[in-house]
Amino acid sequence: MRRLKALAVALLCFPALACAQAPAQPGDSSAPEKGARTMRPKIGLVLSGGGARGLAHVGVLKILEEARVPIDYVAGTSMGAIVGGLYASGMTPAELERRILALDWDAMFADRPPRDQLSLRRKADDARLSVPLEFGLRDGTLRAPRAAVGSSGLETMLKRLTEGVSGEVDFDRMPIPYRAVATDLVSGEPVVFDHGELAAVMRASMSVPAVFAPVDIGGRLLVDGGLVDNLPVDVVRRMGADIVIAVNIGTPLLPREELGSILGIGMQMLNILTEQNVRVSIASLRPSDVLIVPDLTAVTAIDFKLGREAIARGAEAARGVMPLLEDYGLPSDQYLQHLAVKRRSAVPTRIDEIRIEGTEYATANVLRAQLSVSPGAPFNRAQIERDLAWLQGRGDFERLDYRMVTDRSRNVLLIHVQEKPWGPNYFRFGLNLGTDFRGEGAFNLVGNHTRRWVTADGGEWRNEIQIGRTQRGATEFYQPLRADETLFASIGAQRERRVADLSVQLPDGSTSRPIATFAGVNTRLWLDLGAAFGRYGELRIGPHYERLSISPLVAPLDANTVRTIDSGFHAGLVIDQRDAAAFARSGYRIEANLQRSLPAFGATAGYTRVQWASEYARSIGDNTFDFALKYGTVFSRESVVFPYFELGGLLQMSGLRPGELRGDRVAFARITGFRRIGTMPAFGRGIYVGGSLEAGRIESPSSPLLPAVTLYGGSVFLGLDTSLGPLYVGYGQASGNRRNAYLFLGRP
C-alpha cells in the first residue's frame, strides 16, 4: 500500500511538459493596439495541472493583481482547476497563499483517515493484520481497491476552501466565470464543467487514475482532465476571452537514467501522454496572448512541502513578463471597482433536513444515527467533517461527500456515500517473522475475512485463520443493538494450538534453560454484551467456556497430558487513542481484563485472572517517548495447571528469547524512545532509530520449579515502518548478562 501511495502522490495531477515557447508580444501585427478599443478586451486565465508545481499559480495570481490585470474568465485542469476555482470563487491571492501554506499535505494524501478516527474494530484489525492492502469479493469475483490513496483528506480540504460556495453553482454566476476539465474514463472524452458543486468538480478534475478513485458525477465516471486537456486554452477561448494568459507548470520528461523502474516508466508514459495535448494548446496561442512558464526545476510534482518555493517561482515568472501584463492593466480606481464584485462572502445557514444517498448494502438510517449533527442545528462545517471522518473510519466507503442543497425552501444537508466496489466481503493479511540469529525462529501468517452489513442494522461476521508456530481459527458475529452502535452483542468461537517452552533459571542466575516443550490446544466459546464509547473504545462482559489440553512434546517421561475446563464470566475494557499501531507518536491505549472461572459453571477449578496493559506516547519535536506498563496475576487456592503469563522478546524484556520465562504473576515496565531519521516513499512511512529501558518481574508462588525472577535491561533498534508491517533489527540485554539479537517483522 505504501508503494502505491508513493506512486499516487508522484503522479498527482498528471504533470505536463514545461514548454519553452516564448510568450507572444502584444506589439505584433495581430495584437490590439493600446487605446484602439473603446472597451477593454476580455482576459481569460488558463492554469495547467502539475501536482505540487501547481502551487506556482498562486504566485502568478499575486503578480497579476499587483499589475492590476482584470481576469474575466478562468479555466483550469487538475491542480490548476483547484487554484483557479478558488480564485474564481472570490478568494484573494493573499488568502490563497496563507491557506495553502498552512495545509498538512501528508494528512491530506493519507490512504485513510487518522487512526484515532477509526472505529475500535478497525483499530483491532490493525493490531493483528500488519499488511494494509485490502481485497474484496463481490459477485464471485476477487477485487482490489480502485485507488492507492484515500481521498477523504483531500475532499475535506476542498470543502473547507470552498466554504461559502456550497451546493449546485452556475459557474457563469461565480465572481469570475469558471470552467474545470475532467476526463470521462469510459469514453475518453473531455468533460468541461460549467456548473455543479465546486469542491466535487475540482476533485473530479484531479482524480488521477489508479491513484484517487474515479468520481461519479451525472452518471459519468470521471478522472484527471490532464489526460485530454492539461492546458485548456480552447475552453477559455470559447468562454469569450479575447486575450489568453496561459500558465504552464508541467514537469519535463524524465532523463534515461531515471527510467529503470516501474515507477519511472509509469510517470514517463503519463508525461508523454499529457505533453501531446499541451503542445496543441500552446500552438493555438495567438501573438496577443501571454504564456508564463515558471522555472520549477527544484520543485517536483510531489514536493508539496516546497509550496513557498513554488509560489515564489510563479511570481518570478510573472514578473518576467510584466511589460506584457502592464499593457492589459487597469487604472487603480477601475481595478478596485473590478475587484469589488469579485470577492465572496459566506452566508451561514441552518440545516432543516439530512439525507443520505448512494447506499447499496449499507443502511442510511444506521449511518444517520451515527451523526452528531441534527436537523434544526446551524450549519457547522467542522462538525460535519468530524461526522464524515467517523463514517469513513468504519471502513465501508471509498469516498464520502456532502453539500447543502435547497429543496422547497428547505436547507438539506445531502451526504453522498460511495461504497467500496470491492465489498462487502473483505480480506486482509498479517505477517509475523522473527529470528534471534542463533537458530531460533518462528513465523505466523494470518488471513482475515470480514463480511460487513450481514444485517440491515450493521451486523458483521469475521473469520480468521492463522498458520505457523501458533495455529488458530476463529469466527465471531457482531450485532449492534442500537442504530448508533452504542450497544452490541457478540458471539464467537476460537480454537488455537500453540507450542511453548517451560524454562527454569540456572543457579547462577545468568540465564534460563528449557526443561520441557508443550503443545497447548485451547477451545473457547463466548457470548458478550458490550457498550461502545464512540471512537475511544468499548466495554464487554459475558459468559465463556474454555477447554485447555496441554500435551508434552519434549518433557520428562512422567509428564502427562493435562486437560482442564475454564468456565465462568469475563469482562474486558479497551480504550485506544494511539495515532498508529506501530511507532505511535502520540496517544494512549488501555486494555484491562477480568476472568472468573467458577466450578458451578463446570470449571475444573475456581480462580480469578486479572490483566492490565497500557501504553502512552508523547513526542517532543522529532523525538518520541513511549511508556508501557503491564501487570497480570492469577488468584487461586489451587495449583495452576500451566502458567498464563510470559516475559521475553523484543521490547518485552529484550535480553530474553520470546516467551522465555512463564509464570502466574507478571509485572513489567518499559520506556521506549525513538527518532525518525528518514522516509521510505516507495515502501513505507519512515525509518526510526531508538532504544528502550525495561524492568520486569515474573513468579509462580504455587510452583517450586519456577522461582521468582526480577530483571532489568534494555535494547537498541533500527525500525522500518514498511508496507508489510514494522521491521526491527535490534539487540537486547538483561540482568545476568543475558543477550539476544533480533530480526523481527511484525508488532512486538
mmCIF file of C-alpha atoms in Angstrom, residues 383-625:
data_model
loop_
_atom_site.group_PDB
_atom_site.id
_atom_site.type_symbol
_atom_site.label_atom_id
_atom_site.label_comp_id
_atom_site.label_asym_id
_atom_site.label_seq_id
_atom_site.Cartn_x
_atom_site.Cartn_y
_atom_site.Cartn_z
ATOM 1 C CA GLN A 383 -18.854 19.194 12.983
ATOM 2 C CA ILE A 384 -19.967 17.698 9.670
ATOM 3 C CA GLU A 385 -16.373 16.874 8.759
ATOM 4 C CA ARG A 386 -15.889 15.089 12.085
ATOM 5 C CA ASP A 387 -19.032 13.073 11.471
ATOM 6 C CA LEU A 388 -17.952 12.080 7.981
ATOM 7 C CA ALA A 389 -14.493 11.132 9.246
ATOM 8 C CA TRP A 390 -16.220 8.834 11.735
ATOM 9 C CA LEU A 391 -18.281 7.225 8.961
ATOM 10 C CA GLN A 392 -15.141 6.890 6.823
ATOM 11 C CA GLY A 393 -13.439 5.179 9.755
ATOM 12 C CA ARG A 394 -15.977 2.356 9.608
ATOM 13 C CA GLY A 395 -14.100 1.075 6.574
ATOM 14 C CA ASP A 396 -17.177 0.699 4.336
ATOM 15 C CA PHE A 397 -16.761 3.616 1.949
ATOM 16 C CA GLU A 398 -14.437 4.522 -0.870
ATOM 17 C CA ARG A 399 -15.372 8.171 -0.519
ATOM 18 C CA LEU A 400 -17.874 10.414 1.231
ATOM 19 C CA ASP A 401 -19.140 13.765 0.051
ATOM 20 C CA TYR A 402 -21.622 16.334 1.291
ATOM 21 C CA ARG A 403 -23.235 19.543 0.121
ATOM 22 C CA MET A 404 -26.056 21.863 1.053
ATOM 23 C CA VAL A 405 -28.994 21.965 -1.370
ATOM 24 C CA THR A 406 -32.299 23.799 -1.331
ATOM 25 C CA ASP A 407 -35.459 21.762 -1.739
ATOM 26 C CA ARG A 408 -38.785 23.620 -1.497
ATOM 27 C CA SER A 409 -37.215 26.378 0.603
ATOM 28 C CA ARG A 410 -35.629 23.809 2.957
ATOM 29 C CA ASN A 411 -31.882 23.635 3.543
ATOM 30 C CA VAL A 412 -30.946 19.988 3.028
ATOM 31 C CA LEU A 413 -27.602 18.526 4.073
ATOM 32 C CA LEU A 414 -27.084 15.907 1.379
ATOM 33 C CA ILE A 415 -24.468 13.258 2.215
ATOM 34 C CA HIS A 416 -23.432 11.073 -0.698
ATOM 35 C CA VAL A 417 -21.665 7.809 0.103
ATOM 36 C CA GLN A 418 -19.708 5.778 -2.422
ATOM 37 C CA GLU A 419 -19.397 2.256 -1.059
ATOM 38 C CA LYS A 420 -16.293 0.250 -1.770
ATOM 39 C CA PRO A 421 -16.996 -1.600 -5.030
ATOM 40 C CA TRP A 422 -14.864 -4.493 -3.808
ATOM 41 C CA GLY A 423 -17.053 -5.018 -0.697
ATOM 42 C CA PRO A 424 -18.872 -6.030 1.402
ATOM 43 C CA ASN A 425 -16.616 -9.117 1.750
ATOM 44 C CA TYR A 426 -13.112 -8.011 2.683
ATOM 45 C CA PHE A 427 -9.819 -9.883 3.050
ATOM 46 C CA ARG A 428 -6.707 -8.726 4.852
ATOM 47 C CA PHE A 429 -3.497 -10.408 5.972
ATOM 48 C CA GLY A 430 -0.932 -10.211 8.723
ATOM 49 C CA LEU A 431 2.630 -11.448 8.830
ATOM 50 C CA ASN A 432 4.949 -12.109 11.743
ATOM 51 C CA LEU A 433 8.523 -13.325 11.248
ATOM 52 C CA GLY A 434 11.382 -13.436 13.704
ATOM 53 C CA THR A 435 14.830 -14.855 14.354
ATOM 54 C CA ASP A 436 17.428 -14.461 17.081
ATOM 55 C CA PHE A 437 20.342 -15.239 14.698
ATOM 56 C CA ARG A 438 21.112 -18.348 16.806
ATOM 57 C CA GLY A 439 18.933 -20.868 15.041
ATOM 58 C CA GLU A 440 15.686 -19.909 16.776
ATOM 59 C CA GLY A 441 12.976 -18.550 14.535
ATOM 60 C CA ALA A 442 9.249 -18.558 14.027
ATOM 61 C CA PHE A 443 6.612 -17.273 11.664
ATOM 62 C CA ASN A 444 2.867 -16.700 11.744
ATOM 63 C CA LEU A 445 0.658 -15.817 8.785
ATOM 64 C CA VAL A 446 -2.851 -14.508 9.449
ATOM 65 C CA GLY A 447 -5.690 -14.368 6.942
ATOM 66 C CA ASN A 448 -8.853 -12.458 7.802
ATOM 67 C CA HIS A 449 -12.271 -12.378 6.138
ATOM 68 C CA THR A 450 -14.917 -9.880 7.221
ATOM 69 C CA ARG A 451 -18.437 -9.696 5.841
ATOM 70 C CA ARG A 452 -19.939 -6.310 6.624
ATOM 71 C CA TRP A 453 -23.637 -5.436 6.756
ATOM 72 C CA VAL A 454 -24.837 -9.010 7.153
ATOM 73 C CA THR A 455 -27.936 -7.449 8.694
ATOM 74 C CA ALA A 456 -29.596 -4.153 7.866
ATOM 75 C CA ASP A 457 -28.510 -2.674 11.198
ATOM 76 C CA GLY A 458 -24.786 -3.297 10.676
ATOM 77 C CA GLY A 459 -24.174 -6.927 11.654
ATOM 78 C CA GLU A 460 -20.635 -8.106 10.917
ATOM 79 C CA TRP A 461 -19.231 -11.626 10.533
ATOM 80 C CA ARG A 462 -15.480 -12.050 10.986
ATOM 81 C CA ASN A 463 -13.395 -15.173 10.295
ATOM 82 C CA GLU A 464 -9.680 -15.586 10.864
ATOM 83 C CA ILE A 465 -7.117 -18.317 10.211
ATOM 84 C CA GLN A 466 -3.500 -18.306 11.376
ATOM 85 C CA ILE A 467 -0.761 -20.763 10.416
ATOM 86 C CA GLY A 468 2.771 -21.026 11.758
ATOM 87 C CA ARG A 469 4.153 -21.637 15.224
ATOM 88 C CA THR A 470 0.738 -20.719 16.599
ATOM 89 C CA GLN A 471 -2.197 -22.151 14.666
ATOM 90 C CA ARG A 472 -5.568 -20.590 15.173
ATOM 91 C CA GLY A 473 -9.040 -20.463 13.700
ATOM 92 C CA ALA A 474 -11.715 -18.066 14.949
ATOM 93 C CA THR A 475 -15.152 -16.833 13.993
ATOM 94 C CA GLU A 476 -17.257 -14.043 15.503
ATOM 95 C CA PHE A 477 -20.622 -12.468 14.744
ATOM 96 C CA TYR A 478 -21.036 -8.883 15.900
ATOM 97 C CA GLN A 479 -24.528 -7.401 16.065
ATOM 98 C CA PRO A 480 -25.338 -3.779 17.011
ATOM 99 C CA LEU A 481 -28.355 -3.487 19.279
ATOM 100 C CA ARG A 482 -28.911 0.218 18.573
ATOM 101 C CA ALA A 483 -28.657 2.161 15.335
ATOM 102 C CA ASP A 484 -25.895 4.314 16.783
ATOM 103 C CA GLU A 485 -23.983 1.137 17.765
ATOM 104 C CA THR A 486 -23.503 2.221 21.354
ATOM 105 C CA LEU A 487 -24.765 -1.218 22.436
ATOM 106 C CA PHE A 488 -23.898 -4.509 20.765
ATOM 107 C CA ALA A 489 -23.795 -8.273 21.208
ATOM 108 C CA SER A 490 -21.084 -10.667 20.075
ATOM 109 C CA ILE A 491 -20.916 -14.448 19.856
ATOM 110 C CA GLY A 492 -17.792 -16.315 18.824
ATOM 111 C CA ALA A 493 -15.625 -19.394 18.892
ATOM 112 C CA GLN A 494 -11.879 -19.935 18.660
ATOM 113 C CA ARG A 495 -9.528 -22.893 18.546
ATOM 114 C CA GLU A 496 -5.796 -22.350 18.999
ATOM 115 C CA ARG A 497 -2.776 -24.653 19.079
ATOM 116 C CA ARG A 498 0.394 -23.162 20.473
ATOM 117 C CA VAL A 499 3.846 -24.578 21.158
ATOM 118 C CA ALA A 500 5.557 -23.161 24.264
ATOM 119 C CA ASP A 501 8.696 -23.859 26.263
ATOM 120 C CA LEU A 502 8.803 -24.084 30.028
ATOM 121 C CA SER A 503 12.141 -22.752 31.275
ATOM 122 C CA VAL A 504 13.844 -22.616 34.660
ATOM 123 C CA GLN A 505 16.541 -20.252 35.821
ATOM 124 C CA LEU A 506 20.066 -21.605 36.236
ATOM 125 C CA PRO A 507 21.518 -21.442 39.773
ATOM 126 C CA ASP A 508 23.973 -18.659 38.871
ATOM 127 C CA GLY A 509 21.093 -16.545 37.578
ATOM 128 C CA SER A 510 22.895 -15.857 34.300
ATOM 129 C CA THR A 511 20.313 -17.437 32.036
ATOM 130 C CA SER A 512 17.493 -19.936 31.898
ATOM 131 C CA ARG A 513 17.111 -23.194 30.066
ATOM 132 C CA PRO A 514 14.066 -25.044 28.755
ATOM 133 C CA ILE A 515 13.072 -28.105 30.762
ATOM 134 C CA ALA A 516 10.109 -29.055 28.570
ATOM 135 C CA THR A 517 8.204 -28.148 25.447
ATOM 136 C CA PHE A 518 4.441 -28.414 25.436
ATOM 137 C CA ALA A 519 1.677 -28.084 22.873
ATOM 138 C CA GLY A 520 -1.422 -26.414 24.192
ATOM 139 C CA VAL A 521 -4.774 -26.689 22.422
ATOM 140 C CA ASN A 522 -7.348 -24.163 23.551
ATOM 141 C CA THR A 523 -11.005 -24.135 22.529
ATOM 142 C CA ARG A 524 -13.051 -21.137 23.608
ATOM 143 C CA LEU A 525 -16.685 -20.070 23.191
ATOM 144 C CA TRP A 526 -18.087 -16.726 24.312
ATOM 145 C CA LEU A 527 -21.142 -14.533 24.324
ATOM 146 C CA ASP A 528 -20.612 -10.826 25.008
ATOM 147 C CA LEU A 529 -22.834 -7.859 25.680
ATOM 148 C CA GLY A 530 -20.953 -4.638 25.040
ATOM 149 C CA ALA A 531 -21.068 -0.864 25.133
ATOM 150 C CA ALA A 532 -19.059 1.231 22.675
ATOM 151 C CA PHE A 533 -17.648 4.666 23.536
ATOM 152 C CA GLY A 534 -17.565 6.201 20.076
ATOM 153 C CA ARG A 535 -14.038 6.375 18.717
ATOM 154 C CA TYR A 536 -12.485 5.698 22.102
ATOM 155 C CA GLY A 537 -13.146 2.073 22.991
ATOM 156 C CA GLU A 538 -15.599 -0.464 24.344
ATOM 157 C CA LEU A 539 -16.571 -2.499 27.388
ATOM 158 C CA ARG A 540 -17.585 -6.163 27.133
ATOM 159 C CA ILE A 541 -18.998 -8.587 29.671
ATOM 160 C CA GLY A 542 -20.422 -12.077 29.325
ATOM 161 C CA PRO A 543 -20.111 -15.824 29.910
ATOM 162 C CA HIS A 544 -17.437 -18.019 28.370
ATOM 163 C CA TYR A 545 -16.474 -21.663 28.073
ATOM 164 C CA GLU A 546 -12.835 -22.624 27.598
ATOM 165 C CA ARG A 547 -11.260 -26.059 27.303
ATOM 166 C CA LEU A 548 -7.473 -26.436 27.516
ATOM 167 C CA SER A 549 -5.419 -29.530 26.673
ATOM 168 C CA ILE A 550 -1.664 -29.458 27.324
ATOM 169 C CA SER A 551 0.434 -32.258 25.854
ATOM 170 C CA PRO A 552 4.202 -32.743 26.331
ATOM 171 C CA LEU A 553 6.292 -32.710 23.176
ATOM 172 C CA VAL A 554 9.740 -32.742 24.808
ATOM 173 C CA ALA A 555 9.482 -33.431 28.542
ATOM 174 C CA PRO A 556 10.415 -35.836 31.357
ATOM 175 C CA LEU A 557 8.969 -39.330 30.947
ATOM 176 C CA ASP A 558 6.492 -38.857 33.771
ATOM 177 C CA ALA A 559 4.878 -35.818 32.103
ATOM 178 C CA ASN A 560 1.313 -36.460 31.087
ATOM 179 C CA THR A 561 -1.352 -34.703 29.044
ATOM 180 C CA VAL A 562 -3.421 -32.403 31.215
ATOM 181 C CA ARG A 563 -6.951 -31.277 30.461
ATOM 182 C CA THR A 564 -8.840 -28.552 32.214
ATOM 183 C CA ILE A 565 -12.031 -26.554 31.752
ATOM 184 C CA ASP A 566 -12.386 -22.862 32.498
ATOM 185 C CA SER A 567 -15.989 -21.744 32.528
ATOM 186 C CA GLY A 568 -17.488 -18.623 34.016
ATOM 187 C CA PHE A 569 -17.723 -14.901 33.324
ATOM 188 C CA HIS A 570 -15.324 -12.335 31.925
ATOM 189 C CA ALA A 571 -15.170 -8.565 31.476
ATOM 190 C CA GLY A 572 -12.903 -6.554 29.213
ATOM 191 C CA LEU A 573 -12.244 -2.854 28.669
ATOM 192 C CA VAL A 574 -10.298 -1.443 25.707
ATOM 193 C CA ILE A 575 -9.597 2.250 25.108
ATOM 194 C CA ASP A 576 -7.383 3.020 22.123
ATOM 195 C CA GLN A 577 -6.391 6.545 21.109
ATOM 196 C CA ARG A 578 -2.924 5.927 19.692
ATOM 197 C CA ASP A 579 -2.222 7.544 16.343
ATOM 198 C CA ALA A 580 -0.566 4.413 14.917
ATOM 199 C CA ALA A 581 -0.434 0.722 15.690
ATOM 200 C CA ALA A 582 3.364 0.794 15.324
ATOM 201 C CA PHE A 583 5.757 3.676 16.045
ATOM 202 C CA ALA A 584 2.958 5.742 17.575
ATOM 203 C CA ARG A 585 3.944 9.362 18.158
ATOM 204 C CA SER A 586 1.016 10.290 20.361
ATOM 205 C CA GLY A 587 -1.949 8.846 22.190
ATOM 206 C CA TYR A 588 -2.671 6.147 24.710
ATOM 207 C CA ARG A 589 -4.091 2.645 24.903
ATOM 208 C CA ILE A 590 -5.530 0.806 27.903
ATOM 209 C CA GLU A 591 -6.627 -2.802 27.981
ATOM 210 C CA ALA A 592 -7.979 -4.423 31.170
ATOM 211 C CA ASN A 593 -9.425 -7.927 31.522
ATOM 212 C CA LEU A 594 -11.029 -9.820 34.376
ATOM 213 C CA GLN A 595 -11.840 -13.513 34.082
ATOM 214 C CA ARG A 596 -13.627 -15.518 36.755
ATOM 215 C CA SER A 597 -13.688 -19.317 36.483
ATOM 216 C CA LEU A 598 -16.487 -20.956 38.505
ATOM 217 C CA PRO A 599 -16.860 -24.673 39.334
ATOM 218 C CA ALA A 600 -20.620 -24.105 39.474
ATOM 219 C CA PHE A 601 -20.439 -23.435 35.712
ATOM 220 C CA GLY A 602 -18.426 -26.592 35.039
ATOM 221 C CA ALA A 603 -14.916 -25.241 35.604
ATOM 222 C CA THR A 604 -12.236 -27.659 36.811
ATOM 223 C CA ALA A 605 -11.123 -25.185 39.465
ATOM 224 C CA GLY A 606 -12.110 -21.763 40.694
ATOM 225 C CA TYR A 607 -9.781 -18.848 40.088
ATOM 226 C CA THR A 608 -9.696 -15.172 39.122
ATOM 227 C CA ARG A 609 -7.333 -13.820 36.492
ATOM 228 C CA VAL A 610 -6.618 -10.082 36.152
ATOM 229 C CA GLN A 611 -4.645 -8.430 33.343
ATOM 230 C CA TRP A 612 -3.723 -4.809 32.671
ATOM 231 C CA ALA A 613 -1.720 -3.323 29.812
ATOM 232 C CA SER A 614 -1.286 0.366 28.976
ATOM 233 C CA GLU A 615 0.810 2.497 26.643
ATOM 234 C CA TYR A 616 1.229 6.238 26.355
ATOM 235 C CA ALA A 617 3.226 8.008 23.632
ATOM 236 C CA ARG A 618 4.273 11.629 23.535
ATOM 237 C CA SER A 619 6.537 13.480 21.120
ATOM 238 C CA ILE A 620 8.801 16.433 21.642
ATOM 239 C CA GLY A 621 9.905 17.677 18.263
ATOM 240 C CA ASP A 622 11.202 14.705 16.273
ATOM 241 C CA ASN A 623 11.717 12.609 19.395
ATOM 242 C CA THR A 624 9.055 10.268 20.765
ATOM 243 C CA PHE A 625 8.827 8.654 24.188
#
